[in-house]
Coordinates of C-alpha atoms in Angstrom, one line a residue:
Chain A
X1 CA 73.5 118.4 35.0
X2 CA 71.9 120.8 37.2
X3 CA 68.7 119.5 38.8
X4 CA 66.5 122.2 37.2
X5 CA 67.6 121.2 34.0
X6 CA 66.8 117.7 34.5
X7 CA 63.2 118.2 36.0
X8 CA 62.9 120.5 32.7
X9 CA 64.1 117.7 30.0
X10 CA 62.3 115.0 32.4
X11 CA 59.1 117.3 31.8
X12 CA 60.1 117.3 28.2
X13 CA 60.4 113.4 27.7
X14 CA 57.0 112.8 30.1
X15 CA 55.5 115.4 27.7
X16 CA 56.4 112.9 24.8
X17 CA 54.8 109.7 26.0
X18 CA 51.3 109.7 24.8
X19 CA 49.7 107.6 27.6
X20 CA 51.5 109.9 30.1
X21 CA 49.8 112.6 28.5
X22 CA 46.6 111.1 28.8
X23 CA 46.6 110.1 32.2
X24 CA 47.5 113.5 32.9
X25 CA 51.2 112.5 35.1
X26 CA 53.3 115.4 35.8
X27 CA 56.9 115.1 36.8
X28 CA 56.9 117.7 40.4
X29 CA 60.6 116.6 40.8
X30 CA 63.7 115.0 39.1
X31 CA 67.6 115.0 40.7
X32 CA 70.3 112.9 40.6
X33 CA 69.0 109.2 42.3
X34 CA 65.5 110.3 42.7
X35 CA 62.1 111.4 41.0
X36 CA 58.8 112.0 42.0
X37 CA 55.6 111.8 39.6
X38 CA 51.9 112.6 40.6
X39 CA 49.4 111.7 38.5
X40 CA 45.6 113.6 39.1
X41 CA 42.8 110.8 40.1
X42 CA 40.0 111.2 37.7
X43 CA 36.6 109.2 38.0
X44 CA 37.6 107.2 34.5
X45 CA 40.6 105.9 36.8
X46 CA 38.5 103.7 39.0
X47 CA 37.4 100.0 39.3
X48 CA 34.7 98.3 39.9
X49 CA 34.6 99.3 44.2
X50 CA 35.0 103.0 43.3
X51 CA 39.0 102.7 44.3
X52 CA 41.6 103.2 42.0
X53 CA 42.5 101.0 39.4
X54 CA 45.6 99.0 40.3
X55 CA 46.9 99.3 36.3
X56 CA 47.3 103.7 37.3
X57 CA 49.2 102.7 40.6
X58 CA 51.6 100.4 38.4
X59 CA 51.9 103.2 36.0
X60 CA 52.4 105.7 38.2
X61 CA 55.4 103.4 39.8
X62 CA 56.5 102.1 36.8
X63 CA 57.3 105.4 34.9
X64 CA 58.3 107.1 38.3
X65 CA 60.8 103.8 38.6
X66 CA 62.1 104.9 35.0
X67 CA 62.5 108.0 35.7
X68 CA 64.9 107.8 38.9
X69 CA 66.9 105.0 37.1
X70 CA 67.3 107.6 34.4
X71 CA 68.6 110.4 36.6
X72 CA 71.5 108.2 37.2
X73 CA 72.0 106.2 33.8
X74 CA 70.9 108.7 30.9
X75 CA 67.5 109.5 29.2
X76 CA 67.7 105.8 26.6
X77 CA 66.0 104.1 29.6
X78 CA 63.5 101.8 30.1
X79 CA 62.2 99.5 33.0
X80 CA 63.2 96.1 32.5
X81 CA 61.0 94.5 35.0
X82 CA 59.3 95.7 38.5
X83 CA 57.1 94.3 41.4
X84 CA 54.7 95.9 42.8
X85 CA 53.1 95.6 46.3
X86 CA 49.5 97.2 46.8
X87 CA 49.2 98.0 50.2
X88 CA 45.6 99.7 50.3
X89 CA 43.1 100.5 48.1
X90 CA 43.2 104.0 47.9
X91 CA 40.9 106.8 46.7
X92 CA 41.5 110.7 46.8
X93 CA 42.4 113.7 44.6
X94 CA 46.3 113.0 43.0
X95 CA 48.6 109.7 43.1
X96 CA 52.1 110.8 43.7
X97 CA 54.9 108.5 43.5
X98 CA 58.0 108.5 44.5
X99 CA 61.5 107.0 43.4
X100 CA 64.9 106.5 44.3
X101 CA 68.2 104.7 43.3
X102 CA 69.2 101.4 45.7
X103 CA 72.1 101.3 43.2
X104 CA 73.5 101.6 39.6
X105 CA 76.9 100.5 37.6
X106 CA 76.7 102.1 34.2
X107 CA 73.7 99.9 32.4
X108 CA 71.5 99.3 35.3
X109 CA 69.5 100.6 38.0
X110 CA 67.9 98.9 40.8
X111 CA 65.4 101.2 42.3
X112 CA 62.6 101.4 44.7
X113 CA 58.8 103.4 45.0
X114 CA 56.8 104.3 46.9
X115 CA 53.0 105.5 45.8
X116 CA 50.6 107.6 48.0
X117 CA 47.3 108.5 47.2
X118 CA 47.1 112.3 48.4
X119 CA 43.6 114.4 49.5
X120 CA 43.9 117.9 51.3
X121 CA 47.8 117.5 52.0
X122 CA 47.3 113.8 53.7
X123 CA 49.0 111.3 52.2
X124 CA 47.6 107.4 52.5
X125 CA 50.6 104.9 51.9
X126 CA 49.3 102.7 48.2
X127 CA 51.7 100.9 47.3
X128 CA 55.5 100.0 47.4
X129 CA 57.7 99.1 44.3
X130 CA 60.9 97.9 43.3
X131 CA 62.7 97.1 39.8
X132 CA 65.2 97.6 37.4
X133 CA 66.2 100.1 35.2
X134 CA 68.3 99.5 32.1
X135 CA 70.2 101.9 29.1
X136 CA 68.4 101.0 26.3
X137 CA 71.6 101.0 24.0
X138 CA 72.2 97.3 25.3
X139 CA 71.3 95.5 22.9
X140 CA 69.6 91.7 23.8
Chain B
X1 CA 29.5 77.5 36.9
X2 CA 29.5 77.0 33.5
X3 CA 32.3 78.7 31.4
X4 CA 30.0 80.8 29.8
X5 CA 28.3 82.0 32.3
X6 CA 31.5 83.2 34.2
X7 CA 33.0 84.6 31.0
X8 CA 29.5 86.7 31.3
X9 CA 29.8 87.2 34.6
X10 CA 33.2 88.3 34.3
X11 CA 32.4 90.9 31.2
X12 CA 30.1 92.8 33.4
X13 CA 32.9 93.1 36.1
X14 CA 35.0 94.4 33.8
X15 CA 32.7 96.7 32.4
X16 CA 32.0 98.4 35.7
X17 CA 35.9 99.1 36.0
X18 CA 35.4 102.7 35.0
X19 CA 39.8 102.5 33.7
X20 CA 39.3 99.3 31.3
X21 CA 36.5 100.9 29.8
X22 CA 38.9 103.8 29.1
X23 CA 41.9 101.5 28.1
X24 CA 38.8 99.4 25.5
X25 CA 40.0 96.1 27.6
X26 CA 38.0 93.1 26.2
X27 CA 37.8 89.8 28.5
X28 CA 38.5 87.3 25.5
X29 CA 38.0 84.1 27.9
X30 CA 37.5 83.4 31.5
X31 CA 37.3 80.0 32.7
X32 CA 38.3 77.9 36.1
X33 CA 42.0 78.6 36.4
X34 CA 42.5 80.9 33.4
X35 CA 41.8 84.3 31.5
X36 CA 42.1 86.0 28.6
X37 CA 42.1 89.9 28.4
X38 CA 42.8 91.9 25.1
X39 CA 43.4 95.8 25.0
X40 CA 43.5 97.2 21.7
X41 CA 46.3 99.1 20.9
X42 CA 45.7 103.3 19.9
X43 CA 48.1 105.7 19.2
X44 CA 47.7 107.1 22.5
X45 CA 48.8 104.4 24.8
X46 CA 52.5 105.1 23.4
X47 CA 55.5 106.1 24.9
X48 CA 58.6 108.3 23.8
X49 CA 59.7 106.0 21.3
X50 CA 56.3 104.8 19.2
X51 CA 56.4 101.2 21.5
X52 CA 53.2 100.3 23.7
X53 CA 54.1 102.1 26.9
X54 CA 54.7 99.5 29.7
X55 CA 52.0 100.5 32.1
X56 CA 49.4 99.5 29.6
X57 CA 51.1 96.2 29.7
X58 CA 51.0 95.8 33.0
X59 CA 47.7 96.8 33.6
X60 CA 46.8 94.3 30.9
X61 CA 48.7 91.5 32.8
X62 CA 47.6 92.7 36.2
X63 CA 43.7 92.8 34.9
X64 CA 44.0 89.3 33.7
X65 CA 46.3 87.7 37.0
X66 CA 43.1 89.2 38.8
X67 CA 40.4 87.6 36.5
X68 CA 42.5 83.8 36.8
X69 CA 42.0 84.4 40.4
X70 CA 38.7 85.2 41.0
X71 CA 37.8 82.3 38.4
X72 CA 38.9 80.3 41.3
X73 CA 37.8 82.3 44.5
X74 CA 35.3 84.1 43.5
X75 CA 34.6 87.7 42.2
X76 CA 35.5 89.6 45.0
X77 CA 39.5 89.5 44.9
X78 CA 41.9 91.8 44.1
X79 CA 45.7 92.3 43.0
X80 CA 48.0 92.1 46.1
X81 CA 51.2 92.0 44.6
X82 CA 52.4 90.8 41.4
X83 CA 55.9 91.1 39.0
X84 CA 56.3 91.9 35.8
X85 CA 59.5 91.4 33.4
X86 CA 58.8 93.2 29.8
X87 CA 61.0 91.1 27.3
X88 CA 60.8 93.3 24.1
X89 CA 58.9 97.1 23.4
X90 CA 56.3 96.1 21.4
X91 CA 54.3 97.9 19.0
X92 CA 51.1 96.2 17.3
X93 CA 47.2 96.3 16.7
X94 CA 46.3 94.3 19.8
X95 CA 47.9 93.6 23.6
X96 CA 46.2 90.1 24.5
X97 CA 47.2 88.9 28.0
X98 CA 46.6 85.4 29.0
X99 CA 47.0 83.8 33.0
X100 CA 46.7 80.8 34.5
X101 CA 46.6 80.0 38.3
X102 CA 49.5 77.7 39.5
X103 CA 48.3 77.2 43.0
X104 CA 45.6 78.1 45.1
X105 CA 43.3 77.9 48.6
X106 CA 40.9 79.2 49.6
X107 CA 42.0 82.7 50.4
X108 CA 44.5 83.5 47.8
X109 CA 46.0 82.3 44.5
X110 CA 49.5 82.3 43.0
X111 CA 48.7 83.3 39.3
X112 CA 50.9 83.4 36.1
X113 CA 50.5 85.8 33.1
X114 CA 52.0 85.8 29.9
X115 CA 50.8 89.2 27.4
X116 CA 51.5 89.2 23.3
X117 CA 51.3 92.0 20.8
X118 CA 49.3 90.8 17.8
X119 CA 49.3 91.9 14.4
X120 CA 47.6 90.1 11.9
X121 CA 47.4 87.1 13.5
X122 CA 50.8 87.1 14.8
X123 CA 51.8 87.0 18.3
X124 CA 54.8 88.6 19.3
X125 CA 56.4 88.1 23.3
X126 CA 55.9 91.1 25.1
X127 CA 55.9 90.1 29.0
X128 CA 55.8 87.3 31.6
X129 CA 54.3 88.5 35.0
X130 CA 53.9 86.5 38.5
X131 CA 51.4 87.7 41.4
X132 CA 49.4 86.6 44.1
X133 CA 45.6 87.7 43.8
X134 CA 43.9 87.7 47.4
X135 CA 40.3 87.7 48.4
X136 CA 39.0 90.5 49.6
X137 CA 36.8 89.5 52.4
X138 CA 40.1 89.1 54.0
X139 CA 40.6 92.2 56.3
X140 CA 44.1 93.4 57.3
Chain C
X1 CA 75.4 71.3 22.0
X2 CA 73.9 67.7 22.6
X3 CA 71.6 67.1 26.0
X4 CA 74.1 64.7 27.5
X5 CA 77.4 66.8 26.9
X6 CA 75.5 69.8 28.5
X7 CA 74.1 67.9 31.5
X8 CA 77.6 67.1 32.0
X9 CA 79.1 70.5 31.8
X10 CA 76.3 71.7 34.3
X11 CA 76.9 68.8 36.9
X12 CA 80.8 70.0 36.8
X13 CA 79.7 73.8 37.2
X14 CA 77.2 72.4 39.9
X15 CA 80.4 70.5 41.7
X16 CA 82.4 73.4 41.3
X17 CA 79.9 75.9 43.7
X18 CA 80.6 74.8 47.7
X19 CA 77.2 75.9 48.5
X20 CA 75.4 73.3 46.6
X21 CA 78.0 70.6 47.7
X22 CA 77.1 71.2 50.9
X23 CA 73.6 71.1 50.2
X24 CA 73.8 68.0 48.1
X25 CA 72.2 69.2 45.4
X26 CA 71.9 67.7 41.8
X27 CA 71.4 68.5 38.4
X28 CA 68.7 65.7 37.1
X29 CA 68.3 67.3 33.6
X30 CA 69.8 70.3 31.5
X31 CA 69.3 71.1 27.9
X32 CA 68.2 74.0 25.5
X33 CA 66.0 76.0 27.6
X34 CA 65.0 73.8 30.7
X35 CA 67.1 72.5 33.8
X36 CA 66.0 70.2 36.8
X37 CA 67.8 70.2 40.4
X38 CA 66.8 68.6 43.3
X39 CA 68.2 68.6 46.7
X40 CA 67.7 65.8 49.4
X41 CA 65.5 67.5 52.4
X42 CA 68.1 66.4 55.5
X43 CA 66.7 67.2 59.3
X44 CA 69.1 70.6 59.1
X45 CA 67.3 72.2 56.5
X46 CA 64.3 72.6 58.8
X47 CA 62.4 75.7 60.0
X48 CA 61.3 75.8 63.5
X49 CA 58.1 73.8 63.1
X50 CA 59.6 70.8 61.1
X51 CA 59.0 72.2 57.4
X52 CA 61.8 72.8 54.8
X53 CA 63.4 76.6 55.4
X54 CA 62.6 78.9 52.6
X55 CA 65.9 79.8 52.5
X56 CA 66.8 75.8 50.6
X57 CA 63.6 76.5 48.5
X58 CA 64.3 79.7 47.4
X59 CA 68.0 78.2 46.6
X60 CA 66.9 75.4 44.8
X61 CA 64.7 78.1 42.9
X62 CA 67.6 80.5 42.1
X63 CA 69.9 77.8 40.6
X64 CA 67.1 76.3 38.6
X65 CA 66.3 79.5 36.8
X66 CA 70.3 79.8 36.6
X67 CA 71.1 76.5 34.8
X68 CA 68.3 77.3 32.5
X69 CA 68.9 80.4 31.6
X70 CA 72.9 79.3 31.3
X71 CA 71.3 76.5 29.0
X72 CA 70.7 79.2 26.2
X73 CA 73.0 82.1 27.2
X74 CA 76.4 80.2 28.0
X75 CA 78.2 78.8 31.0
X76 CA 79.4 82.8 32.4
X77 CA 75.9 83.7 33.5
X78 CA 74.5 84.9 37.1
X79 CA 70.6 85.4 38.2
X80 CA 69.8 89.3 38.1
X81 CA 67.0 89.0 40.0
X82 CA 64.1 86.5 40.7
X83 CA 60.6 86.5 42.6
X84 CA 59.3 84.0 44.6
X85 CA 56.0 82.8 45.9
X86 CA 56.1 80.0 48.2
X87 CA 52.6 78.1 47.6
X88 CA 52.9 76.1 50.6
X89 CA 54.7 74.6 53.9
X90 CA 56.2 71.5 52.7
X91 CA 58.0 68.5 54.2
X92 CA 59.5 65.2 52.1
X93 CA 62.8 63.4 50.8
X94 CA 63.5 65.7 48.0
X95 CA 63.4 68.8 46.6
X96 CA 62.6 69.3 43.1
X97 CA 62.9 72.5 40.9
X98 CA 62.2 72.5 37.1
X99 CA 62.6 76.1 35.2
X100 CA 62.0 76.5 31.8
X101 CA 63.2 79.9 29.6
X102 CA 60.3 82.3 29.0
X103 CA 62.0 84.3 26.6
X104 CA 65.8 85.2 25.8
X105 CA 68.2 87.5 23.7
X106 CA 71.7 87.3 23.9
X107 CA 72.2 88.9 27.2
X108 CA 69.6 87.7 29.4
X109 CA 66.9 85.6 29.9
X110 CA 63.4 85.3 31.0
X111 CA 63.0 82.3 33.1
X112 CA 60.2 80.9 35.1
X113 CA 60.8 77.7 38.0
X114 CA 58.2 76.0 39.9
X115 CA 59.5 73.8 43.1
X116 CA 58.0 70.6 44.3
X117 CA 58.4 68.5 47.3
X118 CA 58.6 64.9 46.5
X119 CA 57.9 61.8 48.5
X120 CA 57.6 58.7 48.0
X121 CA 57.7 59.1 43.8
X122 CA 54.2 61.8 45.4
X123 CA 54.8 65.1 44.1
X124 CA 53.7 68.6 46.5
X125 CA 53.5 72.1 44.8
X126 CA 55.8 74.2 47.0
X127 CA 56.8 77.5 45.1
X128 CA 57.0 79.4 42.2
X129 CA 59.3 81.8 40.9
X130 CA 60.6 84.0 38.1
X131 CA 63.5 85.7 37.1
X132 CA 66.5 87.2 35.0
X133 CA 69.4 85.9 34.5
X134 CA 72.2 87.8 32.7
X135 CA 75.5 87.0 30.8
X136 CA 78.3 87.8 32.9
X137 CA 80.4 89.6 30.7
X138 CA 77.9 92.3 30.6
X139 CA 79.5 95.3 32.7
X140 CA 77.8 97.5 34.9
Chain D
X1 CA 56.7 94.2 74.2
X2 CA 60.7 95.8 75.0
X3 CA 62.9 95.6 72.3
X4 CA 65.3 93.9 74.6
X5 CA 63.2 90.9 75.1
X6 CA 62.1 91.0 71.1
X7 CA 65.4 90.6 70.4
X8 CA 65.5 87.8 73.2
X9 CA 62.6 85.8 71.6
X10 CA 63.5 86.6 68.0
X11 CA 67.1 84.7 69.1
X12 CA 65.2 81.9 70.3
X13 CA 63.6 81.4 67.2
X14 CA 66.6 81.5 65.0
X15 CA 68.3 79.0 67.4
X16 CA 64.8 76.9 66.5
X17 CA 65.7 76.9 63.0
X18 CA 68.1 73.9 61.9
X19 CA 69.2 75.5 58.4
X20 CA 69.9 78.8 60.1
X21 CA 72.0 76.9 62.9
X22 CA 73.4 75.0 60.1
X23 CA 74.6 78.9 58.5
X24 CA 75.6 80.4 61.5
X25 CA 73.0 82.9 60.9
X26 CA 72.8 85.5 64.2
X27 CA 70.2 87.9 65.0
X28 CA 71.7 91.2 66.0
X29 CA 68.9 93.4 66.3
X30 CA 65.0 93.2 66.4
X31 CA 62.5 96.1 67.2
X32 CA 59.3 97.1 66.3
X33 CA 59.3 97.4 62.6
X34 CA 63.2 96.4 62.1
X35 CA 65.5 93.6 61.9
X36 CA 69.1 92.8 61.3
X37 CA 70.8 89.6 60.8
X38 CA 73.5 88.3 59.8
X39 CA 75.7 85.2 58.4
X40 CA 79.5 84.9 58.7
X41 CA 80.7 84.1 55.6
X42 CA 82.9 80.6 54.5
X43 CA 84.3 79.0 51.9
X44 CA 81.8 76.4 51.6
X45 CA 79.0 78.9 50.7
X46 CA 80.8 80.1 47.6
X47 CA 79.3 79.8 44.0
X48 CA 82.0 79.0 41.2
X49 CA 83.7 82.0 40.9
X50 CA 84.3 82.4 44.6
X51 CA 81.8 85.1 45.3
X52 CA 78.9 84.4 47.7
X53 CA 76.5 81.6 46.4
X54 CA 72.9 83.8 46.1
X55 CA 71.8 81.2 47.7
X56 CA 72.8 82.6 51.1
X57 CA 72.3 86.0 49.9
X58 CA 68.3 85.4 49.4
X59 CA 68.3 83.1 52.8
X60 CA 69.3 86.3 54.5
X61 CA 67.1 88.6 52.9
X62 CA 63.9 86.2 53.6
X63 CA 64.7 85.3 57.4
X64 CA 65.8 89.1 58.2
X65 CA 62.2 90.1 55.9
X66 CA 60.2 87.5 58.1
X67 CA 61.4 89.0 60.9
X68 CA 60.9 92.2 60.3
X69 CA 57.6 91.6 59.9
X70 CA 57.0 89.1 62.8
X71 CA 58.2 92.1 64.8
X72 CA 54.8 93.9 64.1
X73 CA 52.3 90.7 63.2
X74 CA 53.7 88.0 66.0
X75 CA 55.8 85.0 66.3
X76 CA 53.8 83.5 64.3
X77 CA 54.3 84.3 60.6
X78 CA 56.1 83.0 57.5
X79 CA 57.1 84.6 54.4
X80 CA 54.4 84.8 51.6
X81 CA 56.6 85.7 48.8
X82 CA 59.2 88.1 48.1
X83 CA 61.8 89.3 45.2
X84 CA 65.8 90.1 45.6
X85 CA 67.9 92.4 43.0
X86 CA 71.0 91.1 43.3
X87 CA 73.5 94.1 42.3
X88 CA 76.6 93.2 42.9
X89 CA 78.7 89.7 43.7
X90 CA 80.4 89.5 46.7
X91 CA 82.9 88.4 49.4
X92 CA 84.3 89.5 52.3
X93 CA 83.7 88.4 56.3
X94 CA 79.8 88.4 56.7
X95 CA 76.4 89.2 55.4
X96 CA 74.4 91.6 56.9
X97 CA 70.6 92.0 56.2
X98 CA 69.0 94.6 57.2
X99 CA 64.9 94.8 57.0
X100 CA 62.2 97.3 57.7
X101 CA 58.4 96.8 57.5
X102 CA 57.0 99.3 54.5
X103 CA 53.1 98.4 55.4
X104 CA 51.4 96.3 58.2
X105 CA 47.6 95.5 59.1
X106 CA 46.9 92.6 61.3
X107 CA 47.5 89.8 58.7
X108 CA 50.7 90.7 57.1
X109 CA 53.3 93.6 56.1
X110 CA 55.5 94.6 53.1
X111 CA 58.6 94.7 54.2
X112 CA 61.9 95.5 52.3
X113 CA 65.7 94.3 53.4
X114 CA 69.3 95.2 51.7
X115 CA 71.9 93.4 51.8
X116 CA 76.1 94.3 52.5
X117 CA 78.6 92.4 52.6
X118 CA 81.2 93.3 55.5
X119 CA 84.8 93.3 56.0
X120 CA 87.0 95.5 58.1
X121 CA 83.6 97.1 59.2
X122 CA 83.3 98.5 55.9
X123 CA 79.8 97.7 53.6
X124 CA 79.6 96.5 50.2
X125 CA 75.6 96.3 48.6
X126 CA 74.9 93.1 47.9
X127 CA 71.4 93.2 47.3
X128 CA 67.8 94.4 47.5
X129 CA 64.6 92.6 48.2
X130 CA 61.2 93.6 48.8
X131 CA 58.3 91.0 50.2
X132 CA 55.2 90.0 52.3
X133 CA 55.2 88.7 55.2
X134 CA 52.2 86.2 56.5
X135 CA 50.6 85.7 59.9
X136 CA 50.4 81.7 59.9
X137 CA 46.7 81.3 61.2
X138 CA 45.8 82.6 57.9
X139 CA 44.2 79.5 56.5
X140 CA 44.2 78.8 52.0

């Protein structure tokens, strides 16, 4: 599949996940082994110190995570399980993330993320991921 | 302090976390060594195929790893890493997340975290999480 | 199966791995959805300042969350992937892991271990983990 | 301090360690920020099937992750936790483990490490793993 036409059908499936939508994640790139996913840091995001909440930075890798493993293993996808380092709490104007393939056979993924929180072009290092990604036609 | 008073104490934290005021997160029970945090489930917090979508869950199990370890070192503490493995796509009224330290000092606390989908009074397995919640007065 | 016939076929599987001949380990209890291993702590399992090596914890760990999840899934099963916190430097006589299964289907399992130091009949918290372990006749 | 005499100090450190004298474990390289160590591999660290016992897999990844990270935080550090992927089982001549710290302050850095197995010079993935490594004067 040609890499525009998997950012487009990525766009497509982001476009049909109701949180996603909420949240406001866009999918800025999808190829073969790799996806990137930035999701726009509203006030409602925060905690309690004025940072963002930790639950957006684990979406933001988690779904990013699922995207990448789905570049490599088909769109019936889903992350099986993650873990997630926070590395700074981070405020600014967009969380991006961004995911690659380790390695894949033909019903699993493991892949890695990292997250940045992004103001005026400068990117501040957030968090760092890694999981597994599995087809979802396996059944148990 | 009394149970009470740290559930109340721990209601007001979570009210002043501008993202679980979004999400509708509830703190069910907080007590030394262990939490209880419910998100109600809306149509919105879906993904692609009508299931919960997974970063609610782990914000829901990352939420209540953090309250089980402040209930133990105090309120300032925050997520430093944690994992998550989602064992079924759940669908539901209600996501109720419940942790429990396992070991702690003074400075940090290994917590565990086990969240549910309930519908009518039924609880069905949704995800078993493991993460270390630090203090924050710790710099670097 | 019953308990005894299981514990049986575990200590032969147990035999039948080098690594954990070498390391002495043994299978104290197996059946439906829980396993016990211990390994005697010898002087060369040290890390430079006397304590056990993470490296035999994380071991005893692994195998722990193997044999359980092999309690419920079959004999032909590896660990996908497992987590670790280690709670605490510990010394002793013996290493004890217990894992339990969290949750399973019929191709892998949720499974959670924690790992105690034992002396003198005096158990010490020393780590906890969590992990997947997966049929091996699943390909790919 | 020149990466010459890290590498120096890192070997004296390993040559400290009684279970990673007892493996054969050597450091080949340490620099700021980097590790790489490996174990040659014999028959008595199989699992069942012959492959490599995970066992030794997940000792390498945690020494080469420790240090890694005691590369930028000091001699003086253990491993806080960590999680390893293990994607593929293995044999051949020797593990390799190759780390790099993701995140550091003065207390203690993400790291990540992969895995190969070696033979002929040519590189086989074994396995990922991601973890944080600790500064020991960190009291609780």
């Amino acid at each position: 599949m040609a890499d525009g036409t998997m950012l487009e059908l990525g766009r497509k499936i982001l476009a049909s996940q109701p949180f996603s939508v909420l949240l406001g994640a866009e999918l800025l790139g999808l190829a073969e082994g790799a996806s990137e996913l930035s999701v726009p840091i509203r006030p409602e995001f925060g905690q309690q110190h004025g940072f963002v909440h930790g639950g957006i930075v684990s979406y933001a890798a988690d779904n990013a995570l699922t995207f990448a493993g789905g570049s490599v293993l088909g769109t019936a996808v889903v992350t099986s399980e993650f873990k997630i380092n926070y590395v700074r709490p981070v405020s600014g104007e967009l969380l991006v993330a961004r995911a690659t393939v380790v390695h894949h056979g033909k019903r699993q993924a493991v892949c890695r993320c990292n997250v940045f929180a992004s103001e005026d072009g400068n990117e501040t290092p957030c968090a760092a991921a890694q999981g597994t990604i599995v087809r979802l036609s396996t059944p148990g």
